[in-house]
mmCIF file of C-alpha atoms and ligand atoms in Angstrom:
data_model
loop_
_atom_site.group_PDB
_atom_site.id
_atom_site.type_symbol
_atom_site.label_atom_id
_atom_site.label_comp_id
_atom_site.label_asym_id
_atom_site.label_seq_id
_atom_site.Cartn_x
_atom_site.Cartn_y
_atom_site.Cartn_z
ATOM 1 C CA MET A 1 53.029 -64.762 -4.072
ATOM 2 C CA THR A 2 50.359 -62.518 -2.688
ATOM 3 C CA PRO A 3 51.450 -59.075 -1.079
ATOM 4 C CA PRO A 4 50.880 -59.166 2.628
ATOM 5 C CA ILE A 5 47.874 -57.214 3.731
ATOM 6 C CA SER A 6 47.302 -54.978 6.622
ATOM 7 C CA SER A 7 44.270 -52.581 6.603
ATOM 8 C CA ARG A 8 46.070 -49.257 6.584
ATOM 9 C CA LEU A 9 48.297 -50.221 4.217
ATOM 10 C CA HIS A 10 45.996 -51.754 2.004
ATOM 11 C CA PRO A 11 42.819 -49.648 2.325
ATOM 12 C CA LEU A 12 41.202 -51.980 -0.808
ATOM 13 C CA ALA A 13 42.307 -55.199 0.764
ATOM 14 C CA GLY A 14 39.990 -57.955 -0.205
ATOM 15 C CA ARG A 15 37.980 -55.889 -2.501
ATOM 16 C CA ARG A 16 37.702 -56.700 -6.534
ATOM 17 C CA ALA A 17 38.168 -53.522 -8.525
ATOM 18 C CA LEU A 18 37.264 -52.848 -12.392
ATOM 19 C CA VAL A 19 39.249 -50.105 -13.943
ATOM 20 C CA THR A 20 37.831 -49.081 -17.183
ATOM 21 C CA GLY A 21 40.970 -47.591 -19.718
ATOM 22 C CA GLY A 22 43.322 -49.458 -17.322
ATOM 23 C CA GLY A 23 45.837 -49.925 -20.194
ATOM 24 C CA SER A 24 46.964 -46.430 -20.003
ATOM 25 C CA GLY A 25 47.650 -43.324 -18.512
ATOM 26 C CA ILE A 26 45.210 -42.506 -15.349
ATOM 27 C CA GLY A 27 43.852 -45.912 -15.501
ATOM 28 C CA ARG A 28 46.936 -47.527 -15.554
ATOM 29 C CA ALA A 29 48.176 -45.849 -12.561
ATOM 30 C CA THR A 30 44.855 -46.774 -11.044
ATOM 31 C CA ALA A 31 45.254 -50.455 -11.774
ATOM 32 C CA ARG A 32 48.331 -50.565 -10.276
ATOM 33 C CA VAL A 33 47.813 -48.169 -6.985
ATOM 34 C CA PHE A 34 44.880 -50.325 -6.310
ATOM 35 C CA ALA A 35 46.607 -53.635 -7.034
ATOM 36 C CA GLU A 36 49.697 -51.968 -4.391
ATOM 37 C CA ALA A 37 46.268 -50.807 -1.792
ATOM 38 C CA GLY A 38 45.383 -54.926 -2.128
ATOM 39 C CA ALA A 39 42.695 -55.431 -4.682
ATOM 40 C CA THR A 40 42.249 -57.942 -7.265
ATOM 41 C CA VAL A 41 42.063 -55.566 -10.574
ATOM 42 C CA MET A 42 40.177 -55.959 -13.765
ATOM 43 C CA VAL A 43 42.195 -54.118 -16.402
ATOM 44 C CA ALA A 44 39.386 -53.068 -19.004
ATOM 45 C CA ASP A 45 40.205 -51.939 -22.347
ATOM 46 C CA ILE A 46 39.813 -51.262 -25.881
ATOM 47 C CA ASP A 47 43.681 -51.547 -26.769
ATOM 48 C CA PRO A 48 44.857 -55.359 -25.997
ATOM 49 C CA THR A 49 48.362 -54.425 -26.347
ATOM 50 C CA ASN A 50 47.986 -51.931 -23.507
ATOM 51 C CA ALA A 51 45.514 -54.446 -21.571
ATOM 52 C CA THR A 52 48.121 -57.469 -21.981
ATOM 53 C CA THR A 53 51.320 -55.241 -20.607
ATOM 54 C CA VAL A 54 49.802 -53.879 -17.536
ATOM 55 C CA THR A 55 48.256 -57.090 -16.634
ATOM 56 C CA GLU A 56 51.032 -59.107 -17.247
ATOM 57 C CA GLU A 57 53.292 -56.509 -15.333
ATOM 58 C CA LEU A 58 51.342 -56.604 -12.110
ATOM 59 C CA ARG A 59 50.900 -60.131 -12.473
ATOM 60 C CA GLY A 60 54.894 -59.979 -12.572
ATOM 61 C CA GLU A 61 55.021 -58.657 -9.106
ATOM 62 C CA GLY A 62 52.661 -60.976 -7.601
ATOM 63 C CA PHE A 63 49.254 -58.955 -8.017
ATOM 64 C CA GLU A 64 46.295 -60.527 -8.934
ATOM 65 C CA ALA A 65 45.305 -59.261 -12.197
ATOM 66 C CA HIS A 66 42.744 -59.846 -14.805
ATOM 67 C CA GLN A 67 42.037 -57.923 -18.462
ATOM 68 C CA HIS A 68 39.250 -57.615 -20.594
ATOM 69 C CA VAL A 69 39.078 -56.231 -23.856
ATOM 70 C CA LEU A 70 35.868 -54.363 -25.008
ATOM 71 C CA ASP A 71 34.565 -50.854 -25.883
ATOM 72 C CA VAL A 72 32.774 -49.434 -23.045
ATOM 73 C CA GLY A 73 30.549 -47.709 -25.696
ATOM 74 C CA ASP A 74 29.063 -50.784 -26.509
ATOM 75 C CA PRO A 75 26.566 -52.385 -24.205
ATOM 76 C CA VAL A 76 26.552 -55.374 -25.577
ATOM 77 C CA ALA A 77 30.262 -56.045 -25.203
ATOM 78 C CA VAL A 78 30.025 -54.699 -21.123
ATOM 79 C CA GLU A 79 27.297 -57.105 -20.830
ATOM 80 C CA GLN A 80 30.221 -59.837 -21.724
ATOM 81 C CA LEU A 81 32.604 -57.589 -19.139
ATOM 82 C CA VAL A 82 29.603 -57.810 -16.097
ATOM 83 C CA LYS A 83 29.454 -61.903 -16.755
ATOM 84 C CA GLU A 84 33.492 -61.993 -16.909
ATOM 85 C CA LEU A 85 33.660 -60.210 -13.672
ATOM 86 C CA ARG A 86 31.087 -62.679 -11.845
ATOM 87 C CA GLU A 87 32.811 -65.828 -13.146
ATOM 88 C CA ARG A 88 36.425 -64.896 -12.763
ATOM 89 C CA LEU A 89 36.207 -62.440 -9.792
ATOM 90 C CA GLY A 90 32.602 -63.540 -8.235
ATOM 91 C CA GLY A 91 32.030 -59.725 -8.684
ATOM 92 C CA VAL A 92 33.270 -56.446 -8.510
ATOM 93 C CA ASP A 93 33.001 -53.866 -5.295
ATOM 94 C CA VAL A 94 34.938 -50.597 -7.113
ATOM 95 C CA VAL A 95 34.225 -49.356 -10.274
ATOM 96 C CA VAL A 96 36.592 -46.584 -12.148
ATOM 97 C CA ASN A 97 35.219 -45.321 -15.372
ATOM 98 C CA ALA A 98 38.585 -43.661 -16.484
ATOM 99 C CA ALA A 99 38.494 -44.918 -20.287
ATOM 100 C CA GLY A 100 38.784 -41.964 -22.826
ATOM 101 C CA GLN A 101 39.083 -41.475 -26.509
ATOM 102 C CA PRO A 102 41.613 -38.983 -27.319
ATOM 103 C CA THR A 103 40.084 -34.805 -27.653
ATOM 104 C CA ALA A 104 42.594 -34.809 -30.721
ATOM 105 C CA TYR A 105 40.276 -37.489 -32.559
ATOM 106 C CA ARG A 106 37.907 -35.422 -34.616
ATOM 107 C CA GLU A 107 36.890 -37.505 -37.669
ATOM 108 C CA GLY A 108 33.486 -36.909 -39.553
ATOM 109 C CA THR A 109 30.584 -33.969 -39.089
ATOM 110 C CA PRO A 110 30.483 -31.893 -36.267
ATOM 111 C CA LEU A 111 27.267 -34.026 -35.082
ATOM 112 C CA GLU A 112 29.130 -36.753 -35.746
ATOM 113 C CA ILE A 113 32.384 -35.679 -33.620
ATOM 114 C CA TRP A 114 29.758 -34.822 -31.236
ATOM 115 C CA GLN A 115 27.582 -37.765 -30.677
ATOM 116 C CA ARG A 116 30.295 -39.981 -30.578
ATOM 117 C CA GLY A 117 32.234 -37.930 -27.902
ATOM 118 C CA ILE A 118 29.236 -38.077 -25.882
ATOM 119 C CA ASP A 119 28.480 -41.547 -26.364
ATOM 120 C CA GLN A 120 32.267 -42.755 -25.694
ATOM 121 C CA THR A 121 32.926 -40.323 -22.686
ATOM 122 C CA LEU A 122 29.421 -39.998 -20.815
ATOM 123 C CA THR A 123 27.000 -42.609 -21.973
ATOM 124 C CA SER A 124 29.696 -45.243 -21.614
ATOM 125 C CA VAL A 125 30.118 -44.129 -17.970
ATOM 126 C CA MET A 126 26.261 -44.828 -17.664
ATOM 127 C CA ILE A 127 26.518 -48.078 -19.494
ATOM 128 C CA VAL A 128 29.345 -49.366 -17.407
ATOM 129 C CA SER A 129 27.819 -48.267 -13.796
ATOM 130 C CA ARG A 130 24.174 -49.315 -14.647
ATOM 131 C CA ALA A 131 25.498 -52.897 -15.742
ATOM 132 C CA CYS A 132 27.549 -53.205 -12.130
ATOM 133 C CA ILE A 133 25.041 -51.907 -9.929
ATOM 134 C CA PRO A 134 23.556 -55.699 -9.160
ATOM 135 C CA MET A 135 27.011 -56.478 -8.139
ATOM 136 C CA LEU A 136 27.780 -53.343 -6.357
ATOM 137 C CA VAL A 137 24.541 -53.642 -4.174
ATOM 138 C CA ASP A 138 25.170 -56.901 -3.149
ATOM 139 C CA GLY A 139 28.747 -55.636 -1.230
ATOM 140 C CA GLY A 140 28.402 -51.791 -0.345
ATOM 141 C CA GLY A 141 30.620 -50.701 -3.215
ATOM 142 C CA SER A 142 31.732 -47.690 -4.987
ATOM 143 C CA ILE A 143 31.956 -46.077 -8.282
ATOM 144 C CA VAL A 144 34.550 -43.458 -9.111
ATOM 145 C CA ASN A 145 34.215 -41.555 -12.238
ATOM 146 C CA VAL A 146 37.200 -39.730 -13.833
ATOM 147 C CA SER A 147 35.455 -36.141 -15.559
ATOM 148 C CA SER A 148 37.746 -33.169 -16.212
ATOM 149 C CA ILE A 149 38.865 -29.783 -15.215
ATOM 150 C CA ALA A 150 37.079 -29.244 -18.755
ATOM 151 C CA ALA A 151 34.010 -29.706 -16.890
ATOM 152 C CA PHE A 152 34.015 -26.122 -15.381
ATOM 153 C CA GLY A 153 34.921 -24.079 -18.268
ATOM 154 C CA GLY A 154 34.012 -23.079 -21.874
ATOM 155 C CA SER A 155 36.303 -25.042 -24.474
ATOM 156 C CA PRO A 156 34.878 -24.455 -27.789
ATOM 157 C CA ASP A 157 37.333 -26.634 -29.800
ATOM 158 C CA ILE A 158 35.755 -29.559 -27.728
ATOM 159 C CA ALA A 159 33.021 -28.568 -26.335
ATOM 160 C CA TRP A 160 31.639 -32.043 -26.770
ATOM 161 C CA TYR A 161 34.288 -32.828 -23.959
ATOM 162 C CA ALA A 162 33.326 -30.385 -21.687
ATOM 163 C CA ALA A 163 29.897 -31.312 -22.206
ATOM 164 C CA ALA A 164 30.024 -34.950 -21.835
ATOM 165 C CA LYS A 165 32.667 -33.947 -18.863
ATOM 166 C CA ALA A 166 29.909 -32.017 -16.888
ATOM 167 C CA GLY A 167 27.465 -34.485 -17.498
ATOM 168 C CA VAL A 168 30.150 -37.000 -15.484
ATOM 169 C CA LEU A 169 29.086 -34.905 -12.720
ATOM 170 C CA SER A 170 25.662 -34.666 -13.039
ATOM 171 C CA LEU A 171 25.431 -38.580 -13.747
ATOM 172 C CA THR A 172 28.015 -39.061 -10.192
ATOM 173 C CA ARG A 173 25.136 -37.105 -8.168
ATOM 174 C CA SER A 174 22.037 -38.652 -9.985
ATOM 175 C CA LEU A 175 23.760 -42.154 -9.022
ATOM 176 C CA ALA A 176 25.019 -41.097 -5.753
ATOM 177 C CA VAL A 177 21.124 -39.997 -4.257
ATOM 178 C CA GLU A 178 19.802 -43.378 -6.412
ATOM 179 C CA LEU A 179 22.476 -45.787 -4.443
ATOM 180 C CA GLY A 180 23.176 -44.255 -1.191
ATOM 181 C CA PRO A 181 20.604 -45.797 0.549
ATOM 182 C CA ARG A 182 21.576 -49.377 -1.010
ATOM 183 C CA GLY A 183 25.280 -48.666 0.588
ATOM 184 C CA VAL A 184 27.074 -47.720 -2.901
ATOM 185 C CA ARG A 185 28.977 -44.544 -2.694
ATOM 186 C CA VAL A 186 29.864 -42.509 -6.361
ATOM 187 C CA ASN A 187 32.040 -39.920 -6.561
ATOM 188 C CA ALA A 188 34.454 -38.172 -9.565
ATOM 189 C CA VAL A 189 37.772 -36.966 -9.987
ATOM 190 C CA CYS A 190 38.609 -33.794 -12.062
ATOM 191 C CA PRO A 191 42.078 -33.746 -13.240
ATOM 192 C CA GLY A 192 43.589 -31.052 -14.417
ATOM 193 C CA LEU A 193 46.340 -31.444 -17.404
ATOM 194 C CA THR A 194 48.179 -34.893 -16.430
ATOM 195 C CA MET A 195 50.870 -36.521 -17.945
ATOM 196 C CA THR A 196 49.554 -39.285 -20.151
ATOM 197 C CA PRO A 197 50.197 -40.792 -23.122
ATOM 198 C CA ARG A 198 46.457 -39.151 -24.528
ATOM 199 C CA VAL A 199 47.676 -35.553 -23.996
ATOM 200 C CA THR A 200 51.787 -35.590 -24.997
ATOM 201 C CA HIS A 201 50.998 -32.858 -27.973
ATOM 202 C CA LEU A 202 50.138 -30.449 -24.771
ATOM 203 C CA TRP A 203 52.785 -31.819 -22.305
ATOM 204 C CA GLU A 204 55.833 -32.378 -24.786
ATOM 205 C CA ASP A 205 55.930 -28.808 -26.279
ATOM 206 C CA ALA A 206 57.831 -26.716 -24.215
ATOM 207 C CA ALA A 207 56.096 -23.504 -24.732
ATOM 208 C CA VAL A 208 52.619 -25.125 -24.226
ATOM 209 C CA ARG A 209 53.958 -26.787 -21.117
ATOM 210 C CA ASP A 210 55.217 -23.633 -19.696
ATOM 211 C CA THR A 211 51.560 -22.404 -20.107
ATOM 212 C CA PHE A 212 50.076 -24.573 -18.290
ATOM 213 C CA ILE A 213 52.685 -24.242 -15.624
ATOM 214 C CA GLU A 214 52.361 -20.799 -15.106
ATOM 215 C CA GLN A 215 48.655 -21.051 -15.001
ATOM 216 C CA THR A 216 48.768 -23.649 -12.295
ATOM 217 C CA PRO A 217 49.530 -22.415 -8.570
ATOM 218 C CA LEU A 218 51.638 -25.104 -7.909
ATOM 219 C CA ARG A 219 53.371 -24.779 -10.554
ATOM 220 C CA LYS A 220 53.802 -28.150 -11.834
ATOM 221 C CA ILE A 221 51.666 -30.718 -13.943
ATOM 222 C CA ALA A 222 50.062 -33.948 -12.376
ATOM 223 C CA ARG A 223 51.588 -37.608 -12.583
ATOM 224 C CA PRO A 224 49.025 -39.952 -13.388
ATOM 225 C CA ASP A 225 49.830 -41.674 -9.836
ATOM 226 C CA ASP A 226 48.510 -37.936 -8.393
ATOM 227 C CA ILE A 227 45.348 -38.684 -9.701
ATOM 228 C CA ALA A 228 45.000 -42.478 -8.955
ATOM 229 C CA GLU A 229 45.913 -41.612 -5.759
ATOM 230 C CA ALA A 230 42.851 -39.536 -5.423
ATOM 231 C CA ILE A 231 40.957 -42.161 -6.761
ATOM 232 C CA LEU A 232 42.131 -44.632 -4.368
ATOM 233 C CA PHE A 233 40.927 -41.991 -1.444
ATOM 234 C CA LEU A 234 37.292 -42.083 -2.864
ATOM 235 C CA ALA A 235 37.060 -45.526 -3.592
ATOM 236 C CA SER A 236 38.156 -47.100 -0.382
ATOM 237 C CA ASP A 237 35.456 -47.092 2.341
ATOM 238 C CA ARG A 238 37.862 -46.871 4.991
ATOM 239 C CA THR A 239 39.065 -43.128 3.627
ATOM 240 C CA ALA A 240 35.846 -41.858 2.074
ATOM 241 C CA GLY A 241 33.128 -43.823 3.858
ATOM 242 C CA GLN A 242 30.945 -40.632 4.168
ATOM 243 C CA ILE A 243 31.864 -38.981 0.550
ATOM 244 C CA THR A 244 29.272 -39.504 -1.858
ATOM 245 C CA GLY A 245 27.758 -37.600 -4.852
ATOM 246 C CA THR A 246 30.445 -35.103 -4.660
ATOM 247 C CA HIS A 247 33.888 -34.438 -6.889
ATOM 248 C CA LEU A 248 37.567 -33.494 -6.199
ATOM 249 C CA LEU A 249 39.579 -31.261 -8.458
ATOM 250 C CA VAL A 250 43.114 -32.783 -8.505
ATOM 251 C CA ASP A 251 44.622 -29.580 -10.898
ATOM 252 C CA GLY A 252 47.438 -28.114 -8.942
ATOM 253 C CA GLY A 253 45.164 -25.311 -7.796
ATOM 254 C CA ALA A 254 44.194 -24.584 -11.695
ATOM 255 C CA ALA A 255 40.531 -24.239 -11.260
ATOM 256 C CA SER A 256 40.859 -21.981 -8.484
ATOM 257 C CA THR A 257 42.341 -19.371 -10.604
ATOM 258 C CA LYS A 258 39.344 -18.900 -13.180
ATOM 259 C CA MET A 259 36.554 -18.937 -9.921
HETATM 260 N N1 LIG B 301 45.448 -36.387 -19.289
HETATM 261 C C1 LIG B 301 44.545 -35.478 -19.185
HETATM 262 O O1 LIG B 301 44.991 -34.426 -18.896
HETATM 263 C C2 LIG B 301 43.473 -35.544 -18.596
HETATM 264 C C3 LIG B 301 42.748 -34.439 -17.824
HETATM 265 C C4 LIG B 301 41.417 -34.414 -17.343
HETATM 266 C C5 LIG B 301 40.628 -35.572 -17.781
HETATM 267 N N2 LIG B 301 41.524 -37.057 -18.363
HETATM 268 C C6 LIG B 301 40.055 -38.046 -18.494
HETATM 269 O O2 LIG B 301 41.159 -38.994 -18.013
HETATM 270 C C7 LIG B 301 40.895 -40.110 -18.304
HETATM 271 C C8 LIG B 301 42.152 -40.905 -18.937
HETATM 272 O O3 LIG B 301 42.494 -40.430 -19.426
HETATM 273 P P1 LIG B 301 44.222 -40.496 -19.878
HETATM 274 O O4 LIG B 301 44.445 -39.281 -19.854
HETATM 275 O O5 LIG B 301 44.629 -41.287 -18.932
HETATM 276 O O6 LIG B 301 44.643 -41.094 -21.566
HETATM 277 P P2 LIG B 301 45.063 -42.563 -22.042
HETATM 278 O O7 LIG B 301 44.794 -42.448 -23.634
HETATM 279 O O8 LIG B 301 46.716 -42.554 -21.692
HETATM 280 O O9 LIG B 301 44.103 -43.911 -21.590
HETATM 281 C C9 LIG B 301 43.053 -43.680 -21.673
HETATM 282 C C10 LIG B 301 42.851 -45.596 -21.886
HETATM 283 O O10 LIG B 301 41.398 -45.743 -22.401
HETATM 284 C C11 LIG B 301 41.171 -46.720 -23.041
HETATM 285 N N3 LIG B 301 40.217 -46.002 -23.994
HETATM 286 C C12 LIG B 301 39.647 -45.345 -24.763
HETATM 287 N N4 LIG B 301 38.286 -45.450 -25.804
HETATM 288 C C13 LIG B 301 37.785 -46.460 -24.913
HETATM 289 C C14 LIG B 301 36.636 -47.066 -24.984
HETATM 290 N N5 LIG B 301 35.881 -47.305 -25.804
HETATM 291 N N6 LIG B 301 36.452 -48.430 -24.394
HETATM 292 C C15 LIG B 301 37.673 -48.305 -23.503
HETATM 293 N N7 LIG B 301 38.734 -48.567 -23.573
HETATM 294 C C16 LIG B 301 38.939 -47.588 -23.926
HETATM 295 C C17 LIG B 301 42.669 -45.947 -24.071
HETATM 296 O O11 LIG B 301 42.633 -47.709 -25.172
HETATM 297 C C18 LIG B 301 43.598 -46.040 -23.114
HETATM 298 O O12 LIG B 301 44.181 -47.157 -23.069
HETATM 299 C C19 LIG B 301 40.046 -39.709 -19.883
HETATM 300 O O13 LIG B 301 38.315 -40.149 -18.819
HETATM 301 C C20 LIG B 301 40.340 -38.684 -19.645
HETATM 302 O O14 LIG B 301 39.133 -37.571 -20.482
HETATM 303 C C21 LIG B 301 42.486 -37.076 -18.553
#
């Protein structure tokens, strides 16, 4: 049964949302928060098990959810996703680029690591966004990209990640300038450390966790829902109708200690 709709409680009522990386962590929390906000959700993920689990869970609670398995770095696969969005949802209004490969994945030469990282983390955001633009301009949609606090600092161990996430912010601004006149808003969130499966090695290790907590003014690590609520705020025209080309740090104040 479809949940009751009221626009204040359901800021995405009647909207169709694509969430890449929707099978886990921040994307998974976003898919749920969006569904609760009234959206029909397309969960797109490279991991079929994750995608199915999230979609079935949402459907079981009466929400309208669909799934699509793909690698967001593959332009041909993304075209197939667009086809599916048109056929099954009749288009898309909100795009959340949350898919992200683990930073611990470091197979190959330094150049291969760099190229794969940039492709998966930055170029994929461009590919998915570009492919969806024709549908978004039809209905005044919005894009929310998931960048990172890493975009603002030096991260010698994962330079590709910091560079790609800074690139995501730059791309966000360029798309906002390009698409604003056509009624499409483009923004980004920059999470600090968030308790997702991707970075279990950071927040499950008590010593590492305590260090992060000490360096965070709010003295706590984000939950995926904290990031998802910020994404919802930026995605909805009701709450962020005059906001585009910007980013929202969701880091418990951690970045402020370094500025
Ligand atoms: N967790 C953190 O501390 C943190 C901090 C800052 C930014 N981020 C960013 O948040 C986003 C989500 O990360 P998370 O922590 O929720 O990770 P996660 O591993 O829990 O979820 C990422 C999801 O993306 C999917 N995915 C990975 N590569 C893909 C691809 N090529 N195509 C389609 N799907 C793919 C994975 O299967 C997974 O379901 C990432 O962009 C990450 O860089 C996370």
